């Protein structure tokens, strides 16, 4: 049997359309494609747009066992 109490989770993102910042509650904005540890199973991310064009970015959640899931986010300009 495996010991899953030692599982660590990580997050990284890559923005490919538009400009903006993604950050975890109260932390400095994430740098694109850098790996950051997640401190909790439930968390809230904040995205701030820095342009008037459409925004598209991917978020990857991974663990220290090599599992990874990708989420895609797309936002349209309000103009």
GROMACS .gro file of N, CA, C and O in nm:
model
  316
    1UNK      N    1   0.084  -0.119   0.000
    1UNK     CA    2   0.000   0.000   0.000
    1UNK      C    3   0.087   0.124   0.000
    1UNK      O    4   0.192   0.128   0.062
    2UNK      N    5   0.042   0.227  -0.071
    2UNK     CA    6   0.118   0.351  -0.080
    2UNK      C    7   0.085   0.445   0.033
    2UNK      O    8  -0.021   0.439   0.094
    3UNK      N    9   0.175   0.533   0.064
    3UNK     CA   10   0.154   0.632   0.168
    3UNK      C   11   0.122   0.765   0.100
    3UNK      O   12   0.212   0.837   0.059
    4UNK      N   13  -0.006   0.797   0.092
    4UNK     CA   14  -0.046   0.918   0.020
    4UNK      C   15  -0.049   1.041   0.110
    4UNK      O   16  -0.076   1.151   0.063
    5UNK      N   17  -0.020   1.025   0.239
    5UNK     CA   18  -0.014   1.142   0.326
    5UNK      C   19   0.104   1.232   0.291
    5UNK      O   20   0.107   1.348   0.329
    6UNK      N   21   0.201   1.179   0.217
    6UNK     CA   22   0.318   1.259   0.178
    6UNK      C   23   0.302   1.320   0.039
    6UNK      O   24   0.397   1.376  -0.014
    7UNK      N   25   0.182   1.313  -0.019
    7UNK     CA   26   0.159   1.369  -0.152
    7UNK      C   27   0.174   1.521  -0.148
    7UNK      O   28   0.119   1.587  -0.061
    8UNK      N   29   0.249   1.574  -0.242
    8UNK     CA   30   0.265   1.718  -0.257
    8UNK      C   31   0.203   1.759  -0.390
    8UNK      O   32   0.215   1.687  -0.489
    9UNK      N   33   0.140   1.876  -0.392
    9UNK     CA   34   0.075   1.926  -0.513
    9UNK      C   35   0.142   2.056  -0.556
    9UNK      O   36   0.188   2.135  -0.473
   10UNK      N   37   0.144   2.076  -0.687
   10UNK     CA   38   0.211   2.192  -0.745
   10UNK      C   39   0.123   2.253  -0.853
   10UNK      O   40   0.037   2.187  -0.910
   11UNK      N   41   0.149   2.380  -0.882
   11UNK     CA   42   0.074   2.451  -0.986
   11UNK      C   43   0.171   2.528  -1.074
   11UNK      O   44   0.276   2.575  -1.027
   12UNK      N   45   0.138   2.536  -1.202
   12UNK     CA   46   0.211   2.623  -1.295
   12UNK      C   47   0.111   2.668  -1.401
   12UNK      O   48   0.006   2.607  -1.419
   13UNK      N   49   0.141   2.777  -1.468
   13UNK     CA   50   0.051   2.824  -1.574
   13UNK      C   51   0.131   2.883  -1.688
   13UNK      O   52   0.247   2.920  -1.673
   14UNK      N   53   0.064   2.891  -1.802
   14UNK     CA   54   0.124   2.952  -1.920
   14UNK      C   55   0.017   3.031  -1.993
   14UNK      O   56  -0.089   2.977  -2.026
   15UNK      N   57   0.042   3.159  -2.014
   15UNK     CA   58  -0.054   3.246  -2.084
   15UNK      C   59  -0.011   3.257  -2.230
   15UNK      O   60   0.103   3.291  -2.260
   16UNK      N   61  -0.105   3.228  -2.322
   16UNK     CA   62  -0.070   3.234  -2.463
   16UNK      C   63  -0.150   3.336  -2.542
   16UNK      O   64  -0.118   3.360  -2.658
   17UNK      N   65  -0.250   3.398  -2.484
   17UNK     CA   66  -0.320   3.512  -2.547
   17UNK      C   67  -0.346   3.618  -2.441
   17UNK      O   68  -0.386   3.586  -2.329
   18UNK      N   69  -0.321   3.743  -2.477
   18UNK     CA   70  -0.344   3.852  -2.384
   18UNK      C   71  -0.232   3.864  -2.282
   18UNK      O   72  -0.128   3.799  -2.292
   19UNK      N   73  -0.256   3.949  -2.183
   19UNK     CA   74  -0.160   3.969  -2.075
   19UNK      C   75  -0.237   3.980  -1.945
   19UNK      O   76  -0.342   4.041  -1.939
   20UNK      N   77  -0.181   3.920  -1.842
   20UNK     CA   78  -0.245   3.926  -1.711
   20UNK      C   79  -0.158   3.860  -1.607
   20UNK      O   80  -0.047   3.813  -1.636
   21UNK      N   81  -0.209   3.857  -1.485
   21UNK     CA   82  -0.136   3.793  -1.376
   21UNK      C   83  -0.227   3.693  -1.306
   21UNK      O   84  -0.347   3.715  -1.292
   22UNK      N   85  -0.168   3.584  -1.262
   22UNK     CA   86  -0.238   3.481  -1.187
   22UNK      C   87  -0.167   3.466  -1.054
   22UNK      O   88  -0.043   3.462  -1.049
   23UNK      N   89  -0.244   3.462  -0.945
   23UNK     CA   90  -0.181   3.448  -0.815
   23UNK      C   91  -0.272   3.374  -0.718
   23UNK      O   92  -0.393   3.369  -0.734
   24UNK      N   93  -0.207   3.314  -0.621
   24UNK     CA   94  -0.274   3.249  -0.509
   24UNK      C   95  -0.307   3.356  -0.407
   24UNK      O   96  -0.240   3.460  -0.402
   25UNK      N   97  -0.404   3.336  -0.326
   25UNK     CA   98  -0.452   3.432  -0.227
   25UNK      C   99  -0.338   3.499  -0.150
   25UNK      O  100  -0.268   3.435  -0.073
   26UNK      N  101  -0.319   3.629  -0.175
   26UNK     CA  102  -0.223   3.708  -0.098
   26UNK      C  103  -0.077   3.689  -0.131
   26UNK      O  104   0.009   3.742  -0.061
   27UNK      N  105  -0.044   3.614  -0.236
   27UNK     CA  106   0.096   3.593  -0.271
   27UNK      C  107   0.135   3.681  -0.390
   27UNK      O  108   0.049   3.741  -0.454
   28UNK      N  109   0.262   3.685  -0.420
   28UNK     CA  110   0.308   3.753  -0.541
   28UNK      C  111   0.256   3.679  -0.663
   28UNK      O  112   0.237   3.557  -0.658
   29UNK      N  113   0.233   3.749  -0.774
   29UNK     CA  114   0.186   3.681  -0.895
   29UNK      C  115   0.282   3.572  -0.940
   29UNK      O  116   0.404   3.584  -0.926
   30UNK      N  117   0.225   3.465  -0.992
   30UNK     CA  118   0.305   3.355  -1.045
   30UNK      C  119   0.377   3.399  -1.172
   30UNK      O  120   0.324   3.478  -1.251
   31UNK      N  121   0.496   3.348  -1.192
   31UNK     CA  122   0.568   3.367  -1.317
   31UNK      C  123   0.529   3.254  -1.411
   31UNK      O  124   0.517   3.139  -1.368
   32UNK      N  125   0.505   3.283  -1.540
   32UNK     CA  126   0.463   3.178  -1.634
   32UNK      C  127   0.560   3.061  -1.638
   32UNK      O  128   0.681   3.078  -1.642
   33UNK      N  129   0.504   2.943  -1.633
   33UNK     CA  130   0.573   2.815  -1.648
   33UNK      C  131   0.666   2.780  -1.533
   33UNK      O  132   0.743   2.685  -1.542
   34UNK      N  133   0.665   2.856  -1.423
   34UNK     CA  134   0.739   2.819  -1.302
   34UNK      C  135   0.650   2.730  -1.217
   34UNK      O  136   0.528   2.744  -1.218
   35UNK      N  137   0.709   2.642  -1.142
   35UNK     CA  138   0.635   2.546  -1.058
   35UNK      C  139   0.627   2.600  -0.915
   35UNK      O  140   0.728   2.640  -0.858
   36UNK      N  141   0.505   2.602  -0.860
   36UNK     CA  142   0.481   2.653  -0.725
   36UNK      C  143   0.410   2.547  -0.642
   36UNK      O  144   0.317   2.482  -0.692
   37UNK      N  145   0.447   2.530  -0.515
   37UNK     CA  146   0.376   2.433  -0.430
   37UNK      C  147   0.239   2.486  -0.391
   37UNK      O  148   0.221   2.606  -0.369
   38UNK      N  149   0.141   2.396  -0.384
   38UNK     CA  150   0.009   2.431  -0.332
   38UNK      C  151   0.006   2.395  -0.184
   38UNK      O  152   0.045   2.285  -0.146
   39UNK      N  153  -0.043   2.486  -0.102
   39UNK     CA  154  -0.040   2.467   0.043
   39UNK      C  155  -0.164   2.398   0.097
   39UNK      O  156  -0.165   2.352   0.211
   40UNK      N  157  -0.271   2.391   0.017
   40UNK     CA  158  -0.397   2.334   0.065
   40UNK      C  159  -0.468   2.260  -0.048
   40UNK      O  160  -0.444   2.287  -0.165
   41UNK      N  161  -0.557   2.167  -0.010
   41UNK     CA  162  -0.634   2.094  -0.111
   41UNK      C  163  -0.736   2.184  -0.179
   41UNK      O  164  -0.768   2.167  -0.296
   42UNK      N  165  -0.791   2.278  -0.105
   42UNK     CA  166  -0.884   2.375  -0.162
   42UNK      C  167  -0.814   2.510  -0.164
   42UNK      O  168  -0.753   2.550  -0.064
   43UNK      N  169  -0.825   2.579  -0.276
   43UNK     CA  170  -0.756   2.707  -0.289
   43UNK      C  171  -0.831   2.794  -0.389
   43UNK      O  172  -0.912   2.746  -0.468
   44UNK      N  173  -0.801   2.920  -0.387
   44UNK     CA  174  -0.862   3.017  -0.479
   44UNK      C  175  -0.751   3.089  -0.552
   44UNK      O  176  -0.655   3.136  -0.490
   45UNK      N  177  -0.763   3.095  -0.684
   45UNK     CA  178  -0.669   3.169  -0.767
   45UNK      C  179  -0.733   3.299  -0.812
   45UNK      O  180  -0.854   3.304  -0.834
   46UNK      N  181  -0.652   3.401  -0.828
   46UNK     CA  182  -0.700   3.532  -0.874
   46UNK      C  183  -0.629   3.567  -1.004
   46UNK      O  184  -0.506   3.567  -1.009
   47UNK      N  185  -0.708   3.598  -1.107
   47UNK     CA  186  -0.653   3.639  -1.235
   47UNK      C  187  -0.688   3.785  -1.257
   47UNK      O  188  -0.803   3.826  -1.240
   48UNK      N  189  -0.589   3.866  -1.294
   48UNK     CA  190  -0.609   4.007  -1.324
   48UNK      C  191  -0.564   4.034  -1.466
   48UNK      O  192  -0.449   4.007  -1.501
   49UNK      N  193  -0.655   4.082  -1.549
   49UNK     CA  194  -0.622   4.115  -1.687
   49UNK      C  195  -0.541   4.243  -1.694
   49UNK      O  196  -0.571   4.339  -1.623
   50UNK      N  197  -0.441   4.245  -1.779
   50UNK     CA  198  -0.359   4.364  -1.802
   50UNK      C  199  -0.368   4.410  -1.947
   50UNK      O  200  -0.281   4.480  -1.995
   51UNK      N  201  -0.472   4.368  -2.019
   51UNK     CA  202  -0.490   4.410  -2.157
   51UNK      C  203  -0.638   4.410  -2.191
   51UNK      O  204  -0.720   4.356  -2.118
   52UNK      N  205  -0.671   4.473  -2.303
   52UNK     CA  206  -0.811   4.483  -2.345
   52UNK      C  207  -0.849   4.375  -2.445
   52UNK      O  208  -0.963   4.370  -2.490
   53UNK      N  209  -0.754   4.288  -2.481
   53UNK     CA  210  -0.783   4.181  -2.576
   53UNK      C  211  -0.828   4.055  -2.501
   53UNK      O  212  -0.826   4.049  -2.379
   54UNK      N  213  -0.867   3.954  -2.575
   54UNK     CA  214  -0.907   3.827  -2.516
   54UNK      C  215  -0.789   3.764  -2.442
   54UNK      O  216  -0.673   3.784  -2.478
   55UNK      N  217  -0.821   3.688  -2.339
   55UNK     CA  218  -0.720   3.624  -2.255
   55UNK      C  219  -0.735   3.473  -2.266
   55UNK      O  220  -0.847   3.422  -2.263
   56UNK      N  221  -0.625   3.402  -2.276
   56UNK     CA  222  -0.626   3.256  -2.274
   56UNK      C  223  -0.503   3.208  -2.199
   56UNK      O  224  -0.392   3.254  -2.225
   57UNK      N  225  -0.524   3.117  -2.106
   57UNK     CA  226  -0.411   3.058  -2.035
   57UNK      C  227  -0.447   2.919  -1.986
   57UNK      O  228  -0.564   2.885  -1.971
   58UNK      N  229  -0.345   2.838  -1.966
   58UNK     CA  230  -0.360   2.703  -1.914
   58UNK      C  231  -0.301   2.698  -1.775
   58UNK      O  232  -0.198   2.761  -1.746
   59UNK      N  233  -0.365   2.621  -1.688
   59UNK     CA  234  -0.315   2.594  -1.554
   59UNK      C  235  -0.293   2.445  -1.542
   59UNK      O  236  -0.379   2.366  -1.582
   60UNK      N  237  -0.178   2.404  -1.493
   60UNK     CA  238  -0.146   2.264  -1.470
   60UNK      C  239  -0.134   2.240  -1.320
   60UNK      O  240  -0.063   2.312  -1.250
   61UNK      N  241  -0.203   2.138  -1.272
   61UNK     CA  242  -0.190   2.092  -1.134
   61UNK      C  243  -0.121   1.956  -1.139
   61UNK      O  244  -0.164   1.868  -1.214
   62UNK      N  245  -0.015   1.940  -1.064
   62UNK     CA  246   0.058   1.814  -1.065
   62UNK      C  247   0.089   1.770  -0.923
   62UNK      O  248   0.075   1.847  -0.828
   63UNK      N  249   0.130   1.644  -0.909
   63UNK     CA  250   0.174   1.595  -0.779
   63UNK      C  251   0.312   1.534  -0.791
   63UNK      O  252   0.368   1.524  -0.901
   64UNK      N  253   0.369   1.495  -0.678
   64UNK     CA  254   0.505   1.440  -0.678
   64UNK      C  255   0.509   1.294  -0.721
   64UNK      O  256   0.613   1.231  -0.717
   65UNK      N  257   0.396   1.237  -0.768
   65UNK     CA  258   0.392   1.102  -0.823
   65UNK      C  259   0.387   1.103  -0.976
   65UNK      O  260   0.370   0.999  -1.039
   66UNK      N  261   0.396   1.224  -1.036
   66UNK     CA  262   0.397   1.233  -1.181
   66UNK      C  263   0.261   1.251  -1.246
   66UNK      O  264   0.250   1.253  -1.368
   67UNK      N  265   0.156   1.266  -1.166
   67UNK     CA  266   0.022   1.291  -1.222
   67UNK      C  267   0.007   1.439  -1.251
   67UNK      O  268   0.055   1.523  -1.174
   68UNK      N  269  -0.061   1.471  -1.361
   68UNK     CA  270  -0.078   1.611  -1.399
   68UNK      C  271  -0.211   1.628  -1.470
   68UNK      O  272  -0.252   1.544  -1.550
   69UNK      N  273  -0.280   1.739  -1.441
   69UNK     CA  274  -0.406   1.773  -1.507
   69UNK      C  275  -0.397   1.917  -1.557
   69UNK      O  276  -0.344   2.004  -1.489
   70UNK      N  277  -0.453   1.939  -1.675
   70UNK     CA  278  -0.449   2.071  -1.738
   70UNK      C  279  -0.590   2.129  -1.743
   70UNK      O  280  -0.686   2.060  -1.776
   71UNK      N  281  -0.600   2.257  -1.710
   71UNK     CA  282  -0.725   2.332  -1.721
   71UNK      C  283  -0.701   2.450  -1.812
   71UNK      O  284  -0.599   2.519  -1.800
   72UNK      N  285  -0.795   2.479  -1.901
   72UNK     CA  286  -0.782   2.591  -1.994
   72UNK      C  287  -0.885   2.697  -1.958
   72UNK      O  288  -1.000   2.665  -1.932
   73UNK      N  289  -0.842   2.823  -1.956
   73UNK     CA  290  -0.930   2.935  -1.927
   73UNK      C  291  -0.924   3.033  -2.042
   73UNK      O  292  -0.815   3.064  -2.093
   74UNK      N  293  -1.040   3.082  -2.084
   74UNK     CA  294  -1.049   3.182  -2.191
   74UNK      C  295  -1.150   3.288  -2.148
   74UNK      O  296  -1.260   3.256  -2.106
   75UNK      N  297  -1.109   3.413  -2.162
   75UNK     CA  298  -1.195   3.526  -2.129
   75UNK      C  299  -1.199   3.619  -2.249
   75UNK      O  300  -1.094   3.647  -2.309
   76UNK      N  301  -1.316   3.669  -2.283
   76UNK     CA  302  -1.329   3.765  -2.393
   76UNK      C  303  -1.324   3.906  -2.340
   76UNK      O  304  -1.361   3.934  -2.226
   77UNK      N  305  -1.279   3.997  -2.424
   77UNK     CA  306  -1.276   4.138  -2.391
   77UNK      C  307  -1.417   4.190  -2.371
   77UNK      O  308  -1.511   4.147  -2.439
   78UNK      N  309  -1.435   4.284  -2.279
   78UNK     CA  310  -1.568   4.340  -2.255
   78UNK      C  311  -1.600   4.453  -2.353
   78UNK      O  312  -1.708   4.507  -2.350
   79UNK      N  313  -1.503   4.490  -2.437
   79UNK     CA  314  -1.525   4.598  -2.535
   79UNK      C  315  -1.612   4.550  -2.650
   79UNK      O  316  -1.591   4.448  -2.707
   0.00000   0.00000   0.00000
